[in-house]
Coordinates of C-alpha atoms in Angstrom, one line a residue:
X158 CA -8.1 21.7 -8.9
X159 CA -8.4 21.5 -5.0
X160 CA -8.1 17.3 -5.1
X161 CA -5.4 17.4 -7.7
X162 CA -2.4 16.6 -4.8
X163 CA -4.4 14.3 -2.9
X164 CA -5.3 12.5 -5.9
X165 CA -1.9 12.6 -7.1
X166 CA -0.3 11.1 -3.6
X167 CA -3.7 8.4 -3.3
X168 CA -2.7 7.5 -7.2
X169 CA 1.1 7.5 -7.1
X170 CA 0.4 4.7 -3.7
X171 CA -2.5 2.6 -5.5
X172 CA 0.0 1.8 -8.4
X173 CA 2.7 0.9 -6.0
X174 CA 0.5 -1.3 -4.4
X175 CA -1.3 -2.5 -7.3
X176 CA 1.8 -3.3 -9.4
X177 CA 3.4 -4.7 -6.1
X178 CA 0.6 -7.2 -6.4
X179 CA 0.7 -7.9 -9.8
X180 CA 4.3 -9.0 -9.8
X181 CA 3.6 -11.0 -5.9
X182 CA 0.9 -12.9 -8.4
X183 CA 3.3 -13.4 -11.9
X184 CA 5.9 -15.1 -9.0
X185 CA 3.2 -17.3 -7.2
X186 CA 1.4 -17.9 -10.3
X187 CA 5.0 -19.3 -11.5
X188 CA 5.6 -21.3 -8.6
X189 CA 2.4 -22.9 -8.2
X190 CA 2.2 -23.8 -11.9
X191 CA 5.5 -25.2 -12.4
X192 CA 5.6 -27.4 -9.4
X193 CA 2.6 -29.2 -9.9
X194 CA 3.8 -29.3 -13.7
X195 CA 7.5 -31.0 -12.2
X196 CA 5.6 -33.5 -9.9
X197 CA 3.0 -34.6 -13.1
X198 CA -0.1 -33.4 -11.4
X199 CA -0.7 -30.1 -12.9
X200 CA -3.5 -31.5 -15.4
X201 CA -4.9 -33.6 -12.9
X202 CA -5.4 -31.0 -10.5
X203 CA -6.4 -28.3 -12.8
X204 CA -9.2 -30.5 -14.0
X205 CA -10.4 -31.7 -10.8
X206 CA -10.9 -28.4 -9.7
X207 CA -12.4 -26.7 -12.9
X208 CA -14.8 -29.5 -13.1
X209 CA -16.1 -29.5 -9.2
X210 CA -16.4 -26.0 -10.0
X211 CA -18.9 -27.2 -12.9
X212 CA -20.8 -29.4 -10.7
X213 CA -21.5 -26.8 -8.2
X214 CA -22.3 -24.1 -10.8
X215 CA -24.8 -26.6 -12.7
X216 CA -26.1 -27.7 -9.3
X217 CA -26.9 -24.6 -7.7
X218 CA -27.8 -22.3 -10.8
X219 CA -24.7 -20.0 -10.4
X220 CA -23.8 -19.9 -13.8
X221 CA -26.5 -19.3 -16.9
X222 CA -25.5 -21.8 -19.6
X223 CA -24.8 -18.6 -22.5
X224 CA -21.3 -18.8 -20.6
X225 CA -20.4 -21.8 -22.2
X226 CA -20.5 -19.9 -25.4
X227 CA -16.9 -18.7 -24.8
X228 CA -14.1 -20.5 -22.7
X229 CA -12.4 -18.3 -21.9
X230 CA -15.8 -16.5 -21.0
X231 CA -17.1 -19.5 -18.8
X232 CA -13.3 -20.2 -17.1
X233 CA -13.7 -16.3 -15.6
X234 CA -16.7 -17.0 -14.5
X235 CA -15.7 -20.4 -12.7
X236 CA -12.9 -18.6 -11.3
X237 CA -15.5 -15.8 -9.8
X238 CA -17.1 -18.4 -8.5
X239 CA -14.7 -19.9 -6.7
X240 CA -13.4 -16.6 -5.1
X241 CA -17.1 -16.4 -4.1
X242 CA -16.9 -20.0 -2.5
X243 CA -13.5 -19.5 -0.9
X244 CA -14.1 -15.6 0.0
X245 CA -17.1 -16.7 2.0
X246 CA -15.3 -19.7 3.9
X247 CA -12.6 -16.8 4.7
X248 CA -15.2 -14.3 6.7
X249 CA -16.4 -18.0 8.7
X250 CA -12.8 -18.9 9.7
X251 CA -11.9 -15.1 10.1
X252 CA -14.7 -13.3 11.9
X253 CA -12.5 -10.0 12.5
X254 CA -11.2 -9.7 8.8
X255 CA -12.1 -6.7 7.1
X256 CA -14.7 -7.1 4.5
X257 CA -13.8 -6.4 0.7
X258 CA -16.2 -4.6 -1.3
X259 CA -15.1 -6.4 -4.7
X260 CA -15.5 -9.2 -3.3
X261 CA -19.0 -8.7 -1.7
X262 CA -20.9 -7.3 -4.4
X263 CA -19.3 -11.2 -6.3
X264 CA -21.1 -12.7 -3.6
X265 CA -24.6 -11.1 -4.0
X266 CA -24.2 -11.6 -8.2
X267 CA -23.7 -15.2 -7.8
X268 CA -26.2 -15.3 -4.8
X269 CA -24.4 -16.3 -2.1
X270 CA -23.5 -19.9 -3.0
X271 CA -21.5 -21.0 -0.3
X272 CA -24.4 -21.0 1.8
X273 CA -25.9 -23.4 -0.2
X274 CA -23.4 -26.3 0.1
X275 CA -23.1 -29.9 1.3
X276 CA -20.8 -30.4 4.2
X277 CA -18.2 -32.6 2.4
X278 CA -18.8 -29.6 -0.5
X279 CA -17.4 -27.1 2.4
X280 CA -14.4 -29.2 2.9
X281 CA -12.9 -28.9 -0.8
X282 CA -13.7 -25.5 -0.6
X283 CA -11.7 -25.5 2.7
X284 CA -8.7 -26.8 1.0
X285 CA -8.9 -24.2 -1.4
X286 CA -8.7 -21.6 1.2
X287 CA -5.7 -23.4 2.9
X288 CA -3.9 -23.3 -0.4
X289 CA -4.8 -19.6 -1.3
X290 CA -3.8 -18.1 2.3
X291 CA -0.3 -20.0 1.7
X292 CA 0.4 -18.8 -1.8
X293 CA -1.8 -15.0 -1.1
X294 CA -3.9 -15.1 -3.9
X295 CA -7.0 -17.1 -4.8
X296 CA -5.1 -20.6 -6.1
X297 CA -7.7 -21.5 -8.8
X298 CA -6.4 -19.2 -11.2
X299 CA -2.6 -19.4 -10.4
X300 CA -3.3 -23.3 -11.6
X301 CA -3.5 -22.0 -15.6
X302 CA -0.5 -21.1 -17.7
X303 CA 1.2 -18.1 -17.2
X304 CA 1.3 -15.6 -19.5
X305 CA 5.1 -15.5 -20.6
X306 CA 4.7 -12.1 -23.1
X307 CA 2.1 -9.8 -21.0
X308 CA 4.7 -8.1 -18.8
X309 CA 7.6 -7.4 -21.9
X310 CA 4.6 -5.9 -24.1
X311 CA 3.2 -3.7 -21.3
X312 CA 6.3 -2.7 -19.6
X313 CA 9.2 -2.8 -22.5
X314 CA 7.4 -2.5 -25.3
X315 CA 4.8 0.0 -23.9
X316 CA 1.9 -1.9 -25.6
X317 CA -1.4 0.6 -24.8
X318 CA -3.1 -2.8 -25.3
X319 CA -1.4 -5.2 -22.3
X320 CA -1.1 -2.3 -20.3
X321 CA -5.1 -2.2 -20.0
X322 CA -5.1 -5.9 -19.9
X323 CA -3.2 -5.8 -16.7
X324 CA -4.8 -3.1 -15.5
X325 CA -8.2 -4.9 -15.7
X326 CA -6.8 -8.0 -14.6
X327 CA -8.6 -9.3 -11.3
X328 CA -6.0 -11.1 -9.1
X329 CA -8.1 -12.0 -6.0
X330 CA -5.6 -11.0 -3.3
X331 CA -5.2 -12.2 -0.2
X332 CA -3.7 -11.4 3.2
X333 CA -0.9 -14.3 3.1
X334 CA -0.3 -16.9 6.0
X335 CA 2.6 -15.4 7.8
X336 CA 2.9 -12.2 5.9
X337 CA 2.2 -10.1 9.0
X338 CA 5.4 -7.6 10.3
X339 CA 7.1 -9.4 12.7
X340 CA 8.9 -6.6 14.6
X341 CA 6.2 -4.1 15.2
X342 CA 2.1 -4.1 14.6
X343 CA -0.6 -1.6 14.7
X344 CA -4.2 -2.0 14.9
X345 CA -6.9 0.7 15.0
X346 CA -10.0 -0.4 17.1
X347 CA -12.7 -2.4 16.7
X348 CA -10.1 -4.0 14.0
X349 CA -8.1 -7.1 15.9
X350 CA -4.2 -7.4 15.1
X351 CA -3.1 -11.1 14.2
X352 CA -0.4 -11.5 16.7
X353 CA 1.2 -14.4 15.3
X354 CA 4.5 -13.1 16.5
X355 CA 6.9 -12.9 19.7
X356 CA 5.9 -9.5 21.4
X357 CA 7.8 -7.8 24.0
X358 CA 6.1 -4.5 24.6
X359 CA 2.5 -3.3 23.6
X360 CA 1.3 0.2 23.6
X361 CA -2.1 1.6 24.1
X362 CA -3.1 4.8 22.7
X363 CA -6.9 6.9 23.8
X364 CA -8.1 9.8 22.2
X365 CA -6.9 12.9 22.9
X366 CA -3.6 11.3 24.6
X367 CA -0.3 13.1 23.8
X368 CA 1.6 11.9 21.6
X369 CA 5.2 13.0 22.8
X370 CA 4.6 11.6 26.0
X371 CA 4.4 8.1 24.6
X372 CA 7.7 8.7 23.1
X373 CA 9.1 9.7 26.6
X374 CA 7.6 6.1 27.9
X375 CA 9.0 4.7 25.1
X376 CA 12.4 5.7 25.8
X377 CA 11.8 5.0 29.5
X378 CA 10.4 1.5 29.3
X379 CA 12.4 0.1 27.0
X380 CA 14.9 -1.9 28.6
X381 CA 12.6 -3.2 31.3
X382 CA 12.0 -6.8 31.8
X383 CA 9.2 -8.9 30.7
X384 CA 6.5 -7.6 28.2
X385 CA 5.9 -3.9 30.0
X386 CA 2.4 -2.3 28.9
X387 CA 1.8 1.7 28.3
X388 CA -1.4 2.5 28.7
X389 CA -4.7 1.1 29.7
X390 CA -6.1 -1.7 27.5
X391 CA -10.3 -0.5 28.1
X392 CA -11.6 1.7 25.3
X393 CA -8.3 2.5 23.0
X394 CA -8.3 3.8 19.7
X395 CA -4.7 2.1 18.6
X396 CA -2.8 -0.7 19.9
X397 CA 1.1 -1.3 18.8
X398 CA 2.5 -4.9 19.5
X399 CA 6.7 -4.6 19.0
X400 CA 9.4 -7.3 19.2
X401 CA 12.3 -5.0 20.7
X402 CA 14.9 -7.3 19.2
X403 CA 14.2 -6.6 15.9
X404 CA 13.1 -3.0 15.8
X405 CA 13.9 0.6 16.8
X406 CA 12.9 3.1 19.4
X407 CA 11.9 5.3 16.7
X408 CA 10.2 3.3 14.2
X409 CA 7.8 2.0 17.5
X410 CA 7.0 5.9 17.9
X411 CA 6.9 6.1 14.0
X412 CA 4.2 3.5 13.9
X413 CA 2.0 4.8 16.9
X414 CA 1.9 7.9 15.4
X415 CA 1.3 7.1 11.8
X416 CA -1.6 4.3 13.3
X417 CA -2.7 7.7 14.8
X418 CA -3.4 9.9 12.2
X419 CA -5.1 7.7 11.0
X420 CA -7.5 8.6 13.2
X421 CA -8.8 11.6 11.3
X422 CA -10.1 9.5 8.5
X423 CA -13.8 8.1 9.7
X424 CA -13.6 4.2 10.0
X425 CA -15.8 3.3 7.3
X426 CA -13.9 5.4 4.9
X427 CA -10.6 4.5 6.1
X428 CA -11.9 0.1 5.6
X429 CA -12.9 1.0 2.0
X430 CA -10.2 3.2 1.3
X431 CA -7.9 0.4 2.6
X432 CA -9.2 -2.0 0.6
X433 CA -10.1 -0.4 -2.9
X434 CA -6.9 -0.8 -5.6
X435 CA -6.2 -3.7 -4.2
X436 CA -6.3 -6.5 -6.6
X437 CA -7.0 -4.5 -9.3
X438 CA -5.9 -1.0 -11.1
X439 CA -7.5 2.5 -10.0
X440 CA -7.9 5.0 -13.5
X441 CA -9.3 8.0 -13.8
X442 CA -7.5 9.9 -11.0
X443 CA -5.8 13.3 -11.7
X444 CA -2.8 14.7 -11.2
X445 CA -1.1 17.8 -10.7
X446 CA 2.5 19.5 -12.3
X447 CA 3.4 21.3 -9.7
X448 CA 2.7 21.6 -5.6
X449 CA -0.8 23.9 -4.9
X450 CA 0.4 24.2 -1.7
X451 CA 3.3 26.2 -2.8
X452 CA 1.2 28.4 -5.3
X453 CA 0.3 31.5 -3.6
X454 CA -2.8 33.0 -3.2
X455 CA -2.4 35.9 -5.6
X456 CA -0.9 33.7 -8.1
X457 CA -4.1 31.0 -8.4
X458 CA -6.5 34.2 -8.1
X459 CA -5.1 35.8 -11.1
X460 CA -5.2 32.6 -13.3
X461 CA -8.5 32.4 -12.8
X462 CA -9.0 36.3 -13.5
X463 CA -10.5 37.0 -10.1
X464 CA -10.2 40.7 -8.9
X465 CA -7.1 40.1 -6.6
X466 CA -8.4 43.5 -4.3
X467 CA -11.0 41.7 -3.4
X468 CA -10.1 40.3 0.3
X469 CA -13.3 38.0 0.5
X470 CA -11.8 36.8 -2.8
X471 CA -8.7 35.6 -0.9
X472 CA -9.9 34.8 2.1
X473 CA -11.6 31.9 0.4
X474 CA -9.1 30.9 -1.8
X475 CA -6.7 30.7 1.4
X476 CA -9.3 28.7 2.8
X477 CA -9.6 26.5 0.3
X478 CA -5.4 25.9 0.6
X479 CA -5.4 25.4 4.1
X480 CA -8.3 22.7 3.8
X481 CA -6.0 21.3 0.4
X482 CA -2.8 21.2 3.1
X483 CA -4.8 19.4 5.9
X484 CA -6.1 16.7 3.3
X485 CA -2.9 16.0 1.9
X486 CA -1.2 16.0 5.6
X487 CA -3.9 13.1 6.8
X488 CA -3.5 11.4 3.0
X489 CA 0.6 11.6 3.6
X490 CA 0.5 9.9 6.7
X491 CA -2.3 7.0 5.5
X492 CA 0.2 5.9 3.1
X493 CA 3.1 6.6 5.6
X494 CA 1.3 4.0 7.6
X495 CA 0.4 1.3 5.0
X496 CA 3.7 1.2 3.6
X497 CA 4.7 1.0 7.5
X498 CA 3.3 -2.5 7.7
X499 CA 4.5 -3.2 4.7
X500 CA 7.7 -3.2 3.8
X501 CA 7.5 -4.2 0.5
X502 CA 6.9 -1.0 -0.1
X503 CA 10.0 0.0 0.9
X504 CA 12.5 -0.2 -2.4
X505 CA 15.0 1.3 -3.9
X506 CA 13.7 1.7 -7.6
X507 CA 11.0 3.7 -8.2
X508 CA 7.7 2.5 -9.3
X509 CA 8.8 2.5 -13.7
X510 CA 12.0 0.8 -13.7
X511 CA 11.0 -1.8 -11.1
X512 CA 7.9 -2.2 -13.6
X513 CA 10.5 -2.8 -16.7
X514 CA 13.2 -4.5 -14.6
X515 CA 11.2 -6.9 -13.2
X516 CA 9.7 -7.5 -16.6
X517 CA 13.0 -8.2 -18.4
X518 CA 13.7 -10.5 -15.6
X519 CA 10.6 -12.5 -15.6
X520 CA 11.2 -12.6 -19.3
X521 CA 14.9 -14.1 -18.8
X522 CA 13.6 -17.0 -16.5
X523 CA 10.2 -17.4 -18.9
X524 CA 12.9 -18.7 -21.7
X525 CA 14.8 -20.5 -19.6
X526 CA 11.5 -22.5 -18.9
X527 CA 10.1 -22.4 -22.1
X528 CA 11.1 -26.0 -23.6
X529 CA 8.4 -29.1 -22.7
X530 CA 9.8 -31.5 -20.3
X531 CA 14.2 -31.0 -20.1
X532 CA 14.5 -34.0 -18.0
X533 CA 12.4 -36.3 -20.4
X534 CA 14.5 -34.9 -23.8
X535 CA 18.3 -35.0 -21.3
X536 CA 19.0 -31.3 -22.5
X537 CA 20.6 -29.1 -20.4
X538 CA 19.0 -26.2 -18.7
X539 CA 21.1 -23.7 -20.8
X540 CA 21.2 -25.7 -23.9
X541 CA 17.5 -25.4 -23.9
X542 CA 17.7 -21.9 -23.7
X543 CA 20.1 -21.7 -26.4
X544 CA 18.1 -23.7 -28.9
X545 CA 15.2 -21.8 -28.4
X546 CA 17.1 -18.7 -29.6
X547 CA 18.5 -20.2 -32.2
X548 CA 14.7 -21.2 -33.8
X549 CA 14.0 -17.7 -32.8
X550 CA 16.9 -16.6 -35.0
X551 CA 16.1 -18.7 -38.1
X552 CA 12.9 -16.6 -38.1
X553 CA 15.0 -13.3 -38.2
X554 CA 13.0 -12.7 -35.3
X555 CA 12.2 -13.0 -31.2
X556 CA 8.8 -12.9 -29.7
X557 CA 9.9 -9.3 -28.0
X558 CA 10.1 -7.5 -32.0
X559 CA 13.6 -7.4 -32.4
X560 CA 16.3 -9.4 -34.5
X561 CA 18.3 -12.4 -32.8
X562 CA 22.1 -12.2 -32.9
X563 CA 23.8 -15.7 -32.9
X564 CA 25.6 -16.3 -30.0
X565 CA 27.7 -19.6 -29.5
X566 CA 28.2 -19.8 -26.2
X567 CA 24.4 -21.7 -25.1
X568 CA 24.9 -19.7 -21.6
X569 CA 22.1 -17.3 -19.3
X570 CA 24.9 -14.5 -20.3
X571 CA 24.5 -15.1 -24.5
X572 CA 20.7 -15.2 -23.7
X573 CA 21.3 -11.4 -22.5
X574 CA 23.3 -10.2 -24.3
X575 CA 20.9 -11.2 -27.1
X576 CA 18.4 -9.1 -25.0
X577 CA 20.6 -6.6 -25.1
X578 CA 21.2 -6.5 -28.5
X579 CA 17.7 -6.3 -29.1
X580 CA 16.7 -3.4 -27.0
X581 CA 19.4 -1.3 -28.6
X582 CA 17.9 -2.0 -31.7
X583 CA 14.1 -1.3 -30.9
X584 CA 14.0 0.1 -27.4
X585 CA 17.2 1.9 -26.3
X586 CA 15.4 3.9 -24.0
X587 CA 14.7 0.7 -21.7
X588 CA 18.5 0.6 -21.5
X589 CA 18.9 3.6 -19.3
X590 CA 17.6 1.9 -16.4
X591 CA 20.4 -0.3 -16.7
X592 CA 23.1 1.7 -17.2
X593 CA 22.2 5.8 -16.6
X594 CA 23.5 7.9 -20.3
X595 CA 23.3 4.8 -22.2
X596 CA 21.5 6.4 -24.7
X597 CA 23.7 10.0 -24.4
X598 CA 26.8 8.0 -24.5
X599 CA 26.2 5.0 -26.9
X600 CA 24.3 6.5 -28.9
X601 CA 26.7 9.5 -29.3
X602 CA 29.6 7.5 -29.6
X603 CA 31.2 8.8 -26.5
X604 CA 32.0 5.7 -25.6
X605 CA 32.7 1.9 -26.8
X606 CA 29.9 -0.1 -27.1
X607 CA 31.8 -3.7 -27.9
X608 CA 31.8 -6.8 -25.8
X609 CA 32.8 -5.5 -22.6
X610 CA 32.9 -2.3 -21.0
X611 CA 28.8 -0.8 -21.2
X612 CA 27.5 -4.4 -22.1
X613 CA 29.6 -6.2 -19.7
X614 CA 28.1 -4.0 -16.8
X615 CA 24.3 -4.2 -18.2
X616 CA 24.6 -7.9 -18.4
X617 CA 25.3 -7.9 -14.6
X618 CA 22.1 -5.7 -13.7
X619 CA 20.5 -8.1 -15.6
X620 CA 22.1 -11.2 -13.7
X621 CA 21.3 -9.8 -10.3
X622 CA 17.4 -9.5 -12.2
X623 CA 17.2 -12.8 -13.0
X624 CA 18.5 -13.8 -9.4
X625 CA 16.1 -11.5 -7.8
X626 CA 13.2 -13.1 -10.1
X627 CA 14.4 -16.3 -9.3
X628 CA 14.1 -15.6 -5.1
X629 CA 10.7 -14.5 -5.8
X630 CA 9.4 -17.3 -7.2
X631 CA 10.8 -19.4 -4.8
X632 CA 9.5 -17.9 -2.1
X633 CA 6.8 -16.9 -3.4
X634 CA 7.0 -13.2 -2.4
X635 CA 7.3 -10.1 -3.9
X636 CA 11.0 -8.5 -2.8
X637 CA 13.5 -5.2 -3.5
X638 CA 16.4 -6.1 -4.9
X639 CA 18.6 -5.2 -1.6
X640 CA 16.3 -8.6 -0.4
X641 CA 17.2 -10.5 -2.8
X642 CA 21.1 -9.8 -2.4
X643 CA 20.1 -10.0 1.4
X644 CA 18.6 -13.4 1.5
X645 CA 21.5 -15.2 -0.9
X646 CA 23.9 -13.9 1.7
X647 CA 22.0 -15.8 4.2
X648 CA 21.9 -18.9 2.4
X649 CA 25.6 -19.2 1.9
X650 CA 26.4 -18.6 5.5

């Protein structure tokens, strides 16, 4: 019982951050895959780099030929391989980077090929790197097809069997060229910040240094000229870089002090607790209903049918409390920090109807994309879209389990309202994220369902979806929906 609220808060920030990542790949897997497939080079590139893949394996005994028994078998393995080959080219041209676990204990199953190459061999693999910083995730993999019904089985359908095949799904993450904050950044010695931005004031911190003086400098120095420096640079424990122009007096002191407590957390704890979840889904971990902190002593002692006049009983049951409340204080502020330097984190949904939004959203611009070749066959983008839900329909059914209504109009709308339609029939619950009492009022006939009204206000959710999923994709970059709305606003102005 005494890890159940750390767990739960360590858990509750692993599956943001996982799922965060899982979408970040579905949109650059999209992007990558789609462009090469617009400019006619997807096959040729997919092959030339599965195949050089095949040399090197053959050629330096990476691969035991029983993988060729399966495929799709033998393509995991090649793609291992690769994050082996590109992994190790990373640590050369990134000597303060932290190291991965996952991705070390690759390098000693595969033995360490990179070390093993040709020159003009380190070069290809060089260009693989390039591409995978740009994009975030190792690019061999984001070259196959994506998977267009994974995220409505998991997420919409709640299939326990696509759920575990994302969980177990290795994405190879990496950081992203130009993915650094660029209003404020923290770095906790020996670890080296990428300043890649325009800094304006940098803070030093020492141990033992109090912290509410800084925030007294802060307030002090902050209109000064040039790029003013508080504290000394020799021996600190946590540097903040901030661009004054695009950040706060209080989210600088918010940083320094979540870099900070950070502190408490040894530093080869704190690099593998950084890096573990990432990339691919933590099970197993616990959870609690309800707070221990606010369970008193008495309370706890007599569920477990302890003698509750017994002070020595207490006294270490209130020890055990206190030492629960410390652990969840330092875990509290970890997470405060990491989603601090990322603000990704930061949305407004929380973490089950992103997961189902985002789904529904991906599923709407998988349809639309779903015919071979539109220019070649002179059909419209809609019209496309239309005809595939009419050959749905003279099935009786859609890929997602539910009955296709016709619709006439060959629009993005009828497409929705057909997904509407559907998830009223064999998922209403999924509506509720849409439109909050759908089920209480629908379904209870409170009020009209018809063509406009409820419908007409869940097919805009689902307009602003597909416009968020579309901004994704084309930047390739997860984003909250406030964004998404954000970034359109820029682009008409």
């Amino acid at each position: 019982m005494e890890n159940d609220e750390v767990n739960k808060a360590v858990k509750r920030f692993l599956d943001e951050r996982f799922y965060l990542d899982w979408w970040n790949f579905n949109y650059a897997n999209r992007n990558l895959f789609y462009s090469l497939l617009d400019k006619g080079k997807l096959h040729e590139f997919a092959d030339e780099v599965f195949l050089w893949l095949e040399e090197i394996a053959y050629e330096y005994t990476a691969l035991t030929p029983n993988y060729r028994v399966s495929t799709d078998s033998y393509h995991s393995q090649l793609i291992e391989l690769s994050n082996c080959l590109v992994y190790s080219y990373h640590k050369l041209a990134n000597p303060s980077a932290p190291l991965n676990p996952r991705y070390e204990s690759l390098l000693g199953l595969y033995d360490y090929p990179f070390e093993k190459l040709h020159p003009k061999e380190v070069e290809t693999v060089k260009t693989l790197h390039d591409m995978t910083i740009r994009l975030g995730y190792l690019v061999v993999p984001l070259c196959l097809e994506p998977n267009s019904d994974i995220c409505w089985n998991a997420f919409v359908k709640k299939s326990p069997t696509d759920i575990h095949l994302i969980n177990t799904t290795p994405l190879y993450v990496y950081e992203r060229k130009g993915s650094f904050p660029n209003d404020i950044q923290g770095a906790i010695a020996p670890e080296l910040p990428v300043l890649d931005g325009d800094w304006n004031l940098v803070i030093y911190y020492h141990a033992g240094e109090v912290l509410s003086h800084f925030k007294k400098q802060i307030e002090a120095r902050w209109n000064d000229d040039g790029i003013p420096v508080i504290g000394k640079s020799n021996g600190y424990k946590v540097a903040v870089y901030a661009n004054r122009k695009l950040c706060s007096r209080r989210k600088v002191f918010e940083v320094l002090r979540s870099k900070v407590a950070l502190l408490d957390i040894p530093s080869k704890g704190r690099k593998l607790w950084l890096s573990f979840g990432i990339g691919h889904k933590v099970d197993g971990i616990t959870s609690s209903q309800r707070t221990v902190n606010k369970i008193s002593v008495t309370e706890i002692l007599e569920r477990q049918k302890v003698n509750v006049t017994d002070y020595r009983d207490k006294a270490a049951l209130y020890s055990i409390t206190q030492h629960q409340k410390k652990l969840m204080e330092i875990n509290c502020a970890a997470i405060k920090s990491l989603k601090l330097d990322d603000p990704r984190l930061k949305q407004r949904w929380d973490l089950e109807k992103s997961n189902v939004r985002r789904a529904i959203g991906l599923y709407h611009w998988d349809q639309a994309k779903r015919r071979d070749d539109l220019k070649e066959s002179g059909k419209s983008f809609y019209q496309a879209v239309f005809e595939n839900i009419v050959e749905q329909r003279e099935s009786g059914k859609d890929e997602s389990g539910g009955t296709y209504k016709y619709d006439k109009k060959p629009s993005r709308k009828a497409l929705m309202r057909n997904t509407i339609d559907i998830l009223k029939e064999v998922q209403p619950s999924v509506l509720e994220f849409y439109y909050r009492g759908f089920n209480r009022e629908v379904h209870g006939n409170k009020i009209m369902w018809g063509d406009g009204g409820v419908r007409d206000s869940i097919v805009e959710a689902m307009e602003a979806d597909y416009a968020l999923t579309k901004h994704c994709i084309e930047q390739v970059g997860y984003d909250a929906p406030y964004g998404s709305r954000k970034a359109r606003m820029k682009r008409k102005n």
